[in-house]
Coordinates of N, CA, C and O in Angstrom, one line a residue:
M1 N 3.1 -18.3 -8.6 CA 2.6 -18.0 -7.0 C 1.5 -17.4 -6.7 O 0.9 -16.5 -7.6
E2 N 0.9 -18.0 -5.7 CA -0.4 -17.5 -5.4 C -0.4 -16.8 -3.8 O 0.3 -17.4 -3.2
V3 N -1.1 -15.8 -3.5 CA -1.2 -15.0 -2.2 C -2.5 -15.0 -1.8 O -3.4 -14.3 -2.5
N4 N -2.8 -15.3 -0.8 CA -3.9 -15.0 0.0 C -3.6 -14.5 1.4 O -3.5 -15.3 2.3
S5 N -3.6 -13.1 1.7 CA -3.2 -12.6 2.8 C -4.5 -12.2 3.7 O -5.3 -11.7 3.4
T6 N -4.5 -12.8 4.9 CA -5.5 -12.4 5.9 C -5.2 -11.6 7.0 O -5.9 -11.8 8.2
T7 N -4.0 -11.3 7.0 CA -3.5 -10.6 8.2 C -3.1 -9.5 7.5 O -2.5 -9.2 6.5
S8 N -2.8 -8.0 8.5 CA -2.0 -7.1 8.0 C -0.8 -7.3 8.0 O 0.0 -7.8 8.8
K9 N 0.0 -6.7 6.9 CA 1.4 -7.0 6.6 C 1.9 -6.3 5.5 O 1.1 -5.8 5.0
T10 N 3.1 -6.2 5.4 CA 3.9 -5.8 4.2 C 4.2 -6.9 3.2 O 4.9 -7.8 3.8
Y11 N 3.9 -6.8 2.1 CA 4.1 -7.7 1.0 C 5.3 -7.4 0.2 O 5.0 -6.2 -0.4
I12 N 6.7 -7.9 0.1 CA 7.8 -7.0 -0.4 C 8.2 -8.5 -1.3 O 8.5 -9.6 -1.0
G13 N 8.9 -7.8 -2.3 CA 9.8 -8.7 -3.3 C 10.1 -7.8 -4.4 O 10.2 -6.7 -4.8
L14 N 11.0 -8.4 -5.2 CA 11.6 -7.8 -6.3 C 11.6 -8.7 -7.7 O 11.6 -9.5 -7.7
N15 N 10.8 -7.9 -8.7 CA 10.4 -8.7 -10.0 C 9.9 -9.8 -9.7 O 10.1 -10.7 -9.9
T16 N 8.5 -9.8 -8.6 CA 7.9 -10.9 -8.3 C 6.9 -11.0 -9.4 O 6.2 -10.1 -9.8
E17 N 6.4 -12.1 -9.7 CA 5.6 -12.7 -10.7 C 4.5 -13.3 -9.9 O 4.7 -14.6 -9.2
V18 N 3.5 -13.0 -9.9 CA 2.4 -13.5 -9.0 C 0.9 -13.6 -9.9 O 0.6 -12.8 -10.5
K19 N 0.6 -15.0 -9.9 CA -0.8 -15.2 -10.6 C -2.0 -14.7 -10.0 O -2.7 -14.1 -10.7
H20 N -2.2 -14.9 -8.9 CA -3.6 -14.5 -8.2 C -3.1 -13.9 -6.6 O -2.5 -14.6 -5.9
A21 N -3.4 -12.8 -6.5 CA -3.4 -12.2 -5.1 C -4.5 -11.9 -4.6 O -5.2 -11.0 -5.2
V22 N -4.7 -12.1 -3.2 CA -5.9 -11.4 -2.5 C -5.4 -10.9 -1.0 O -5.1 -11.7 -0.6
F23 N -5.7 -9.8 -1.1 CA -5.1 -9.2 0.1 C -6.4 -8.5 0.9 O -7.1 -7.7 0.5
N24 N -7.0 -9.4 1.8 CA -8.2 -9.4 2.8 C -8.2 -8.4 3.8 O -9.1 -7.6 4.2
N25 N -6.8 -7.9 4.3 CA -6.6 -6.8 5.1 C -5.7 -5.9 4.8 O -5.2 -5.8 3.9
N26 N -5.6 -4.9 5.6 CA -4.6 -3.8 5.5 C -3.3 -4.3 4.9 O -2.6 -5.2 5.7
I27 N -2.8 -3.7 3.6 CA -1.6 -4.1 3.3 C -0.7 -3.3 3.0 O -1.1 -1.8 2.5
V28 N 0.5 -3.3 2.8 CA 1.7 -2.6 2.3 C 2.1 -3.2 1.0 O 2.8 -4.3 1.4
L29 N 2.0 -3.0 -0.1 CA 2.5 -3.4 -1.1 C 3.8 -3.1 -1.7 O 3.7 -1.8 -1.9
A30 N 4.9 -3.6 -1.7 CA 6.2 -3.2 -1.9 C 7.0 -4.2 -2.9 O 8.2 -4.5 -2.4
T31 N 6.3 -4.5 -3.8 CA 7.0 -5.6 -4.7 C 7.4 -4.7 -5.7 O 6.9 -4.4 -6.9
E32 N 8.8 -4.2 -6.0 CA 9.3 -3.5 -7.0 C 9.3 -4.1 -8.4 O 9.8 -5.3 -8.5
N33 N 8.3 -3.6 -9.1 CA 8.4 -4.2 -10.6 C 7.8 -5.5 -10.5 O 7.8 -6.2 -11.3
G34 N 6.6 -5.5 -9.5 CA 5.9 -6.7 -9.4 C 4.8 -6.9 -10.7 O 4.5 -6.0 -11.1
I35 N 4.8 -8.0 -11.0 CA 3.8 -8.4 -12.2 C 2.8 -9.3 -11.4 O 2.9 -10.6 -11.1
Y36 N 1.5 -9.0 -11.9 CA 0.3 -9.9 -11.1 C -0.7 -10.1 -12.4 O -1.0 -9.2 -13.0
D37 N -1.2 -11.4 -12.3 CA -2.1 -11.6 -13.4 C -3.3 -11.1 -12.9 O -4.1 -10.4 -13.3
S38 N -3.7 -11.2 -11.4 CA -4.7 -10.5 -10.9 C -4.6 -10.2 -9.5 O -3.8 -11.1 -8.6
L39 N -4.9 -8.9 -9.1 CA -4.7 -9.0 -7.7 C -6.0 -8.1 -7.0 O -6.3 -7.0 -7.8
F40 N -6.6 -8.5 -5.8 CA -7.6 -8.0 -5.1 C -7.2 -7.2 -4.0 O -6.7 -7.9 -3.0
F41 N -7.5 -5.9 -3.9 CA -7.4 -5.2 -2.7 C -8.8 -5.4 -1.7 O -9.6 -4.5 -2.5
M42 N -8.7 -6.0 -0.9 CA -10.1 -6.0 -0.4 C -10.2 -5.1 1.2 O -11.3 -4.9 1.6
N43 N -9.3 -4.5 1.0 CA -9.1 -3.5 2.4 C -8.4 -2.4 2.1 O -8.0 -2.1 0.9
N44 N -7.7 -1.5 2.9 CA -7.1 -0.4 3.1 C -5.8 -0.7 2.2 O -5.1 -2.1 2.7
A45 N -4.9 0.0 1.5 CA -3.6 -0.3 1.0 C -2.9 0.7 0.9 O -3.2 1.8 0.5
T46 N -1.6 0.6 1.2 CA -0.3 1.6 0.7 C 0.6 0.7 -0.4 O 1.1 -0.1 -0.3
I47 N 0.5 1.5 -1.6 CA 1.5 1.1 -2.5 C 2.8 1.8 -3.0 O 2.4 2.9 -2.9
T48 N 3.6 1.3 -2.4 CA 5.0 2.0 -2.3 C 5.8 1.7 -3.8 O 7.0 2.5 -3.6
T49 N 5.6 1.1 -4.7 CA 6.2 0.7 -5.6 C 5.6 0.7 -6.9 O 4.4 0.5 -7.1
S50 N 6.0 0.7 -8.0 CA 5.8 0.5 -9.6 C 5.3 -0.9 -9.7 O 6.3 -1.6 -9.7
N51 N 4.3 -1.2 -10.3 CA 3.9 -2.8 -10.4 C 3.2 -2.7 -12.1 O 2.6 -1.7 -12.3
K52 N 2.8 -4.1 -12.6 CA 2.2 -4.3 -13.7 C 1.1 -5.3 -13.4 O 1.3 -6.1 -12.7
Y53 N -0.1 -4.9 -13.8 CA -1.2 -5.9 -13.8 C -1.8 -6.4 -15.2 O -2.3 -5.6 -15.8
N54 N -1.8 -7.5 -15.4 CA -2.1 -8.3 -16.5 C -3.7 -8.5 -17.0 O -3.9 -8.7 -18.0
N55 N -4.3 -8.8 -16.0 CA -5.6 -9.4 -16.3 C -6.8 -8.7 -15.5 O -7.7 -8.5 -15.8
L56 N -6.3 -8.3 -14.2 CA -7.5 -7.9 -13.2 C -6.7 -7.2 -12.1 O -6.1 -7.3 -11.4
L57 N -7.2 -5.9 -11.9 CA -6.9 -5.2 -10.5 C -8.1 -4.4 -10.2 O -8.9 -3.9 -10.6
H58 N -8.4 -5.0 -8.6 CA -9.7 -4.6 -7.9 C -9.4 -3.6 -7.2 O -8.5 -4.1 -6.1
F59 N -10.2 -2.7 -6.7 CA -9.9 -1.9 -5.4 C -11.6 -2.0 -4.8 O -12.5 -1.8 -5.6
E60 N -11.5 -2.0 -3.5 CA -13.0 -2.4 -2.9 C -13.6 -0.9 -2.4 O -12.8 -0.1 -2.1
P61 N -14.8 -1.0 -2.5 CA -15.7 0.2 -2.3 C -15.3 0.7 -0.9 O -15.0 -0.3 0.1
G62 N -15.3 1.9 -0.4 CA -15.3 2.4 0.9 C -13.7 2.4 1.5 O -13.6 2.3 2.8
R63 N -13.0 2.0 0.8 CA -11.7 1.7 1.3 C -10.5 3.1 0.6 O -10.9 3.7 -0.3
D64 N -9.6 3.2 1.5 CA -8.6 4.2 1.2 C -7.3 3.6 0.6 O -6.6 2.6 0.9
Y65 N -6.5 4.1 -0.5 CA -5.4 3.7 -1.0 C -4.5 4.8 -1.2 O -4.7 5.8 -2.0
N66 N -3.2 4.6 -0.6 CA -2.2 5.6 -0.8 C -0.9 5.1 -1.8 O -0.6 3.9 -1.7
L67 N -0.7 5.7 -2.6 CA 0.2 5.4 -3.7 C 1.3 6.4 -3.4 O 1.2 7.8 -3.6
K68 N 2.8 5.8 -3.5 CA 3.7 6.8 -3.1 C 4.2 7.6 -4.4 O 3.9 7.1 -5.5
Q69 N 4.6 8.8 -4.2 CA 4.8 9.4 -5.0 C 5.7 8.7 -6.3 O 6.7 8.0 -6.1
S70 N 5.4 9.5 -7.5 CA 6.1 9.1 -8.7 C 6.0 7.4 -9.3 O 6.6 7.0 -10.0
T71 N 5.3 6.9 -8.5 CA 5.0 5.4 -8.8 C 4.0 5.3 -9.7 O 3.1 6.3 -9.8
V72 N 4.0 4.0 -10.5 CA 3.0 4.1 -11.7 C 2.3 2.6 -11.6 O 3.2 1.7 -11.5
Q73 N 1.2 2.3 -11.5 CA 0.4 1.0 -11.5 C 0.1 1.1 -13.2 O -1.0 1.6 -13.4
W74 N 0.9 0.2 -13.8 CA 0.6 -0.4 -15.2 C -0.3 -1.2 -15.2 O -0.3 -2.2 -14.8
V75 N -1.7 -0.9 -15.9 CA -2.7 -2.0 -16.1 C -2.9 -2.0 -17.6 O -3.0 -1.2 -18.6
R76 N -2.7 -3.2 -18.3 CA -2.8 -3.7 -19.5 C -3.9 -3.3 -20.2 O -4.9 -3.3 -19.6
N77 N -4.0 -2.9 -21.4 CA -5.0 -2.5 -21.9 C -6.5 -3.6 -22.1 O -7.2 -2.9 -22.0
N78 N -6.0 -4.7 -22.1 CA -7.1 -5.7 -22.2 C -7.2 -6.0 -20.5 O -8.3 -7.1 -20.5
A79 N -6.8 -5.4 -19.9 CA -7.2 -5.9 -18.4 C -8.2 -5.2 -17.7 O -8.5 -4.2 -18.3
E80 N -8.9 -5.9 -16.7 CA -10.2 -5.3 -16.2 C -9.5 -4.3 -14.9 O -8.7 -5.0 -14.3
L81 N -10.0 -3.1 -15.0 CA -9.9 -2.3 -13.6 C -11.1 -2.1 -13.1 O -11.8 -1.4 -13.3
E82 N -11.2 -2.8 -11.7 CA -12.4 -2.5 -10.9 C -12.3 -1.4 -10.1 O -11.7 -1.5 -9.3
L83 N -13.2 -0.4 -10.3 CA -13.2 0.6 -9.3 C -14.6 1.3 -9.3 O -15.1 2.1 -9.6
N84 N -15.4 0.0 -8.6 CA -17.0 0.1 -8.3 C -17.2 0.7 -6.9 O -17.5 -0.1 -6.1
G85 N -17.2 2.2 -6.9 CA -17.8 2.5 -5.5 C -19.3 2.2 -5.5 O -19.6 2.7 -6.3
L86 N -20.1 1.9 -4.5 CA -21.1 1.5 -4.6 C -22.3 2.5 -4.3 O -23.2 2.6 -5.0
S87 N -22.0 3.5 -3.8 CA -22.6 4.9 -3.8 C -21.8 6.0 -3.1 O -20.5 5.8 -3.1
T88 N -22.2 7.3 -2.9 CA -21.3 8.4 -2.5 C -21.0 7.9 -1.0 O -20.1 8.5 -0.6
A89 N -21.8 6.9 -0.5 CA -21.5 6.6 1.1 C -20.3 5.7 1.0 O -19.5 5.4 2.1
T90 N -19.9 4.9 0.0 CA -18.7 4.0 0.0 C -17.7 4.3 -1.4 O -17.3 3.6 -2.1
P91 N -17.0 5.7 -1.2 CA -16.2 5.8 -2.4 C -14.9 5.3 -2.0 O -14.5 4.9 -1.0
I92 N -14.2 5.0 -3.4 CA -12.8 4.7 -3.3 C -11.9 5.8 -3.3 O -12.0 6.7 -4.1
Q93 N -11.1 6.1 -2.2 CA -10.1 7.2 -2.2 C -8.8 6.9 -2.6 O -8.2 5.7 -2.0
F94 N -8.2 7.6 -3.4 CA -6.9 7.5 -3.8 C -6.2 8.7 -3.1 O -6.4 9.9 -3.5
Y95 N -4.7 8.7 -2.8 CA -3.9 9.7 -2.2 C -2.6 9.4 -2.7 O -2.0 8.2 -2.5
G96 N -2.0 10.3 -2.9 CA -0.5 10.7 -3.4 C -0.2 10.6 -2.2 O -0.3 11.6 -1.2
T97 N 1.4 10.2 -1.7 CA 2.0 10.3 -0.6 C 3.5 10.6 -0.8 O 4.0 9.8 -1.7
P98 N 4.1 11.6 0.0 CA 3.3 12.5 0.8 C 2.1 13.2 0.2 O 2.1 13.3 -1.2
T99 N 1.3 13.8 1.0 CA 0.2 14.6 0.3 C 0.8 15.7 -0.5 O 1.5 16.3 -0.4
G100 N -0.3 15.6 -1.8 CA 0.1 16.7 -2.8 C 1.2 16.2 -3.7 O 1.2 16.7 -4.9
Q101 N 1.4 15.1 -4.0 CA 2.6 14.4 -4.4 C 1.8 13.7 -5.6 O 0.9 13.0 -5.0
Q102 N 2.0 13.4 -6.7 CA 1.5 12.7 -7.8 C 2.0 11.1 -7.9 O 3.3 11.0 -7.9
A103 N 1.0 10.6 -8.0 CA 1.4 8.9 -8.3 C 0.4 8.5 -9.7 O -0.6 9.5 -9.7
Y104 N 0.4 7.3 -10.1 CA -0.2 7.4 -11.4 C -0.7 5.7 -11.3 O -0.4 5.0 -10.9
I105 N -2.0 5.7 -12.1 CA -2.5 4.6 -12.4 C -2.7 4.6 -14.2 O -3.4 5.6 -14.6
R106 N -1.9 3.9 -15.0 CA -2.1 4.1 -16.3 C -2.2 2.5 -17.1 O -1.8 1.7 -16.6
R107 N -2.9 3.0 -18.3 CA -3.2 1.9 -19.1 C -1.9 2.1 -20.2 O -1.3 3.2 -20.3
F108 N -1.7 0.9 -20.5 CA -0.4 1.2 -21.5 C -0.9 2.1 -22.7 O -2.0 1.6 -23.3
G109 N -0.3 3.0 -22.9 CA -0.6 4.0 -24.1 C -1.4 5.2 -23.7 O -1.6 6.3 -24.4
F110 N -1.9 5.4 -22.2 CA -2.8 6.4 -22.0 C -2.7 6.4 -20.4 O -2.9 5.4 -19.8
G111 N -3.1 7.4 -20.0 CA -3.2 7.5 -18.2 C -4.5 7.4 -17.8 O -5.4 8.1 -18.8
L112 N -4.6 7.1 -16.8 CA -6.1 7.1 -16.1 C -6.2 8.0 -15.0 O -7.2 8.7 -14.9
C113 N -5.4 8.2 -14.2 CA -5.4 9.4 -13.0 C -3.9 9.4 -12.7 O -2.9 8.7 -12.9

């Protein structure tokens, strides 16, 4: 399955397998145990579930990402994780929700943050 979203919406699924997804506008990602070959967040996003990324996970500079408490975004060891804030004026911001709660981005075998 391929997804190219150009409108703000909630993307929901259970055990969803997606080859390529590009979310161009604000999105709520709620794919419980979703598996993505490549996923591009091009705008702000709220991720409410744990998911796996096989080849590429991209976060856009200057955007905010809310990760629901206790969720884990699993990035395979050989996958690319693109976190390229262009300057101090365009940081990539991650927040645990609710405020102060932990969520995780991990590589198989070790944590990133």
